[in-house]
Amino acid sequence: QVRVVESGGALVQPGGSLRLSCTASGSGFSFYVMGWDRQAPGKQREWVATITNGVTTNYTDSVKGRFTISRDVENTVSLQMNSLKPEDTAVYYCFARYYSDYDEDDFDYWGQGTQVTVSS
């Protein structure tokens, strides 16, 4: 059984900072990719950032230079968000990707989401 749990969402003023955390747990599982999506009200879900093998990071253009994804310990990642804008308001979802040698395929697991609201 795999669980993905996010935390850290809050109300913050424009220009402020927030740090989200995500932990994926499951006996015997090692997640080689972890990352974040978000969904703003009335909009489609969009990819935000990923970290692969704890080293390689990628970001959507709208957050480059403002957000930083990092791996704290195995299966736990953080998303440091600086210079927040009202358009960053969304529910942020963490995902963790596991490769099954048996199935020779990737499996993604998702958290329930954490609300980030940027407003004065």
PDB file of C-alpha atoms in Angstrom:
ATOM      1  CA  GLN A   1       0.000   0.000   0.000  1.00  0.00           C
ATOM      2  CA  VAL A   2       1.428   3.340  -1.092  1.00  0.00           C
ATOM      3  CA  ARG A   3       0.539   6.641   0.535  1.00  0.00           C
ATOM      4  CA  VAL A   4       1.477  10.095  -0.691  1.00  0.00           C
ATOM      5  CA  VAL A   5       0.892  12.910   1.773  1.00  0.00           C
ATOM      6  CA  GLU A   6       1.372  16.628   1.159  1.00  0.00           C
ATOM      7  CA  SER A   7       1.568  19.408   3.717  1.00  0.00           C
ATOM      8  CA  GLY A   8       2.339  23.088   3.956  1.00  0.00           C
ATOM      9  CA  GLY A   9      -0.440  24.746   2.025  1.00  0.00           C
ATOM     10  CA  ALA A  10      -1.633  28.073   3.401  1.00  0.00           C
ATOM     11  CA  LEU A  11      -2.835  31.589   2.675  1.00  0.00           C
ATOM     12  CA  VAL A  12       0.064  33.895   1.816  1.00  0.00           C
ATOM     13  CA  GLN A  13       0.341  37.443   0.540  1.00  0.00           C
ATOM     14  CA  PRO A  14       1.663  38.238  -2.939  1.00  0.00           C
ATOM     15  CA  GLY A  15       5.447  38.293  -2.919  1.00  0.00           C
ATOM     16  CA  GLY A  16       5.562  35.912   0.007  1.00  0.00           C
ATOM     17  CA  SER A  17       7.062  32.457   0.349  1.00  0.00           C
ATOM     18  CA  LEU A  18       5.775  29.028   1.218  1.00  0.00           C
ATOM     19  CA  ARG A  19       7.306  25.574   1.500  1.00  0.00           C
ATOM     20  CA  LEU A  20       5.359  22.458   0.602  1.00  0.00           C
ATOM     21  CA  SER A  21       6.439  19.018   1.684  1.00  0.00           C
ATOM     22  CA  CYS A  22       5.548  15.582   0.347  1.00  0.00           C
ATOM     23  CA  THR A  23       6.276  12.124   1.676  1.00  0.00           C
ATOM     24  CA  ALA A  24       5.612   8.903  -0.200  1.00  0.00           C
ATOM     25  CA  SER A  25       5.563   5.720   1.817  1.00  0.00           C
ATOM     26  CA  GLY A  26       5.220   2.077   0.952  1.00  0.00           C
ATOM     27  CA  SER A  27       7.139  -0.950   2.074  1.00  0.00           C
ATOM     28  CA  GLY A  28       9.861  -1.772  -0.410  1.00  0.00           C
ATOM     29  CA  PHE A  29       9.065   1.110  -2.724  1.00  0.00           C
ATOM     30  CA  SER A  30      11.693   3.514  -3.990  1.00  0.00           C
ATOM     31  CA  PHE A  31      10.293   6.376  -6.033  1.00  0.00           C
ATOM     32  CA  TYR A  32      12.771   7.543  -8.646  1.00  0.00           C
ATOM     33  CA  VAL A  33      10.684  10.539  -9.731  1.00  0.00           C
ATOM     34  CA  MET A  34       8.686  12.824  -7.485  1.00  0.00           C
ATOM     35  CA  GLY A  35       7.015  16.063  -8.344  1.00  0.00           C
ATOM     36  CA  TRP A  36       4.142  18.466  -8.185  1.00  0.00           C
ATOM     37  CA  ASP A  37       1.120  19.350 -10.277  1.00  0.00           C
ATOM     38  CA  ARG A  38      -1.405  22.037  -9.512  1.00  0.00           C
ATOM     39  CA  GLN A  39      -4.975  22.869 -10.409  1.00  0.00           C
ATOM     40  CA  ALA A  40      -6.339  26.373 -10.191  1.00  0.00           C
ATOM     41  CA  PRO A  41     -10.092  27.040  -9.927  1.00  0.00           C
ATOM     42  CA  GLY A  42     -11.753  26.590 -13.298  1.00  0.00           C
ATOM     43  CA  LYS A  43      -8.536  25.525 -14.989  1.00  0.00           C
ATOM     44  CA  GLN A  44      -6.954  22.297 -16.115  1.00  0.00           C
ATOM     45  CA  ARG A  45      -4.411  20.568 -13.977  1.00  0.00           C
ATOM     46  CA  GLU A  46      -0.847  21.491 -14.949  1.00  0.00           C
ATOM     47  CA  TRP A  47       2.568  20.082 -14.223  1.00  0.00           C
ATOM     48  CA  VAL A  48       4.787  22.282 -12.019  1.00  0.00           C
ATOM     49  CA  ALA A  49       8.069  20.556 -11.196  1.00  0.00           C
ATOM     50  CA  THR A  50       9.805  17.200 -10.922  1.00  0.00           C
ATOM     51  CA  ILE A  51      12.986  15.819  -9.433  1.00  0.00           C
ATOM     52  CA  THR A  52      14.499  12.625 -10.829  1.00  0.00           C
ATOM     53  CA  ASN A  53      16.818  10.372  -8.854  1.00  0.00           C
ATOM     54  CA  GLY A  54      17.080  13.133  -6.290  1.00  0.00           C
ATOM     55  CA  VAL A  55      19.196  15.246  -8.602  1.00  0.00           C
ATOM     56  CA  THR A  56      17.721  16.322 -11.938  1.00  0.00           C
ATOM     57  CA  THR A  57      15.089  19.026 -11.654  1.00  0.00           C
ATOM     58  CA  ASN A  58      12.637  20.388 -14.196  1.00  0.00           C
ATOM     59  CA  TYR A  59      10.129  23.226 -13.957  1.00  0.00           C
ATOM     60  CA  THR A  60       7.299  24.655 -15.949  1.00  0.00           C
ATOM     61  CA  ASP A  61       8.231  28.054 -17.379  1.00  0.00           C
ATOM     62  CA  SER A  62       5.883  30.055 -15.189  1.00  0.00           C
ATOM     63  CA  VAL A  63       7.672  29.036 -11.970  1.00  0.00           C
ATOM     64  CA  LYS A  64      11.313  28.964 -13.117  1.00  0.00           C
ATOM     65  CA  GLY A  65      13.474  31.140 -10.909  1.00  0.00           C
ATOM     66  CA  ARG A  66      10.804  31.261  -8.197  1.00  0.00           C
ATOM     67  CA  PHE A  67      10.186  27.642  -7.208  1.00  0.00           C
ATOM     68  CA  THR A  68      12.763  25.078  -6.144  1.00  0.00           C
ATOM     69  CA  ILE A  69      12.113  21.372  -5.783  1.00  0.00           C
ATOM     70  CA  SER A  70      14.497  19.340  -3.651  1.00  0.00           C
ATOM     71  CA  ARG A  71      14.757  15.924  -2.076  1.00  0.00           C
ATOM     72  CA  ASP A  72      15.116  16.058   1.695  1.00  0.00           C
ATOM     73  CA  VAL A  73      15.513  12.341   2.309  1.00  0.00           C
ATOM     74  CA  GLU A  74      14.550   9.354   0.199  1.00  0.00           C
ATOM     75  CA  ASN A  75      10.893   9.522  -0.775  1.00  0.00           C
ATOM     76  CA  THR A  76      10.424  13.001   0.686  1.00  0.00           C
ATOM     77  CA  VAL A  77      10.549  16.168  -1.398  1.00  0.00           C
ATOM     78  CA  SER A  78       9.923  19.835  -0.794  1.00  0.00           C
ATOM     79  CA  LEU A  79       8.775  22.639  -3.036  1.00  0.00           C
ATOM     80  CA  GLN A  80      10.099  26.022  -1.963  1.00  0.00           C
ATOM     81  CA  MET A  81       7.935  28.720  -3.502  1.00  0.00           C
ATOM     82  CA  ASN A  82       9.174  32.314  -3.476  1.00  0.00           C
ATOM     83  CA  SER A  83       7.826  35.535  -4.965  1.00  0.00           C
ATOM     84  CA  LEU A  84       4.365  34.051  -5.009  1.00  0.00           C
ATOM     85  CA  LYS A  85       1.752  35.549  -7.290  1.00  0.00           C
ATOM     86  CA  PRO A  86      -2.047  35.393  -7.174  1.00  0.00           C
ATOM     87  CA  GLU A  87      -1.939  33.161 -10.259  1.00  0.00           C
ATOM     88  CA  ASP A  88      -0.068  30.553  -8.206  1.00  0.00           C
ATOM     89  CA  THR A  89      -3.277  29.988  -6.261  1.00  0.00           C
ATOM     90  CA  ALA A  90      -4.217  26.343  -6.722  1.00  0.00           C
ATOM     91  CA  VAL A  91      -4.469  22.958  -5.112  1.00  0.00           C
ATOM     92  CA  TYR A  92      -0.996  21.445  -5.291  1.00  0.00           C
ATOM     93  CA  TYR A  93      -0.744  17.696  -5.776  1.00  0.00           C
ATOM     94  CA  CYS A  94       2.354  15.633  -5.165  1.00  0.00           C
ATOM     95  CA  PHE A  95       3.077  12.507  -7.153  1.00  0.00           C
ATOM     96  CA  ALA A  96       5.590   9.723  -6.790  1.00  0.00           C
ATOM     97  CA  ARG A  97       6.678   7.409  -9.598  1.00  0.00           C
ATOM     98  CA  TYR A  98       7.795   3.851  -9.035  1.00  0.00           C
ATOM     99  CA  TYR A  99       9.295   1.550 -11.635  1.00  0.00           C
ATOM    100  CA  SER A 100       8.210  -2.057 -11.392  1.00  0.00           C
ATOM    101  CA  ASP A 101      10.839  -4.518 -12.605  1.00  0.00           C
ATOM    102  CA  TYR A 102       8.171  -7.187 -12.648  1.00  0.00           C
ATOM    103  CA  ASP A 103       5.730  -5.224 -14.819  1.00  0.00           C
ATOM    104  CA  GLU A 104       8.486  -3.299 -16.659  1.00  0.00           C
ATOM    105  CA  ASP A 105       6.394  -0.184 -16.306  1.00  0.00           C
ATOM    106  CA  ASP A 106       6.016   3.017 -14.298  1.00  0.00           C
ATOM    107  CA  PHE A 107       3.300   3.531 -11.742  1.00  0.00           C
ATOM    108  CA  ASP A 108       2.278   6.957 -10.433  1.00  0.00           C
ATOM    109  CA  TYR A 109       0.781   7.573  -7.024  1.00  0.00           C
ATOM    110  CA  TRP A 110      -0.919  10.826  -6.035  1.00  0.00           C
ATOM    111  CA  GLY A 111      -1.651  12.683  -2.853  1.00  0.00           C
ATOM    112  CA  GLN A 112      -4.924  14.370  -1.934  1.00  0.00           C
ATOM    113  CA  GLY A 113      -3.598  17.869  -2.489  1.00  0.00           C
ATOM    114  CA  THR A 114      -2.866  20.917  -0.376  1.00  0.00           C
ATOM    115  CA  GLN A 115      -4.407  24.347  -0.943  1.00  0.00           C
ATOM    116  CA  VAL A 116      -2.180  27.325  -1.671  1.00  0.00           C
ATOM    117  CA  THR A 117      -3.889  30.707  -1.792  1.00  0.00           C
ATOM    118  CA  VAL A 118      -1.995  33.854  -2.718  1.00  0.00           C
ATOM    119  CA  SER A 119      -4.032  36.914  -1.853  1.00  0.00           C
ATOM    120  CA  SER A 120      -3.802  40.200  -0.023  1.00  0.00           C
TER     121      SER A 120
END
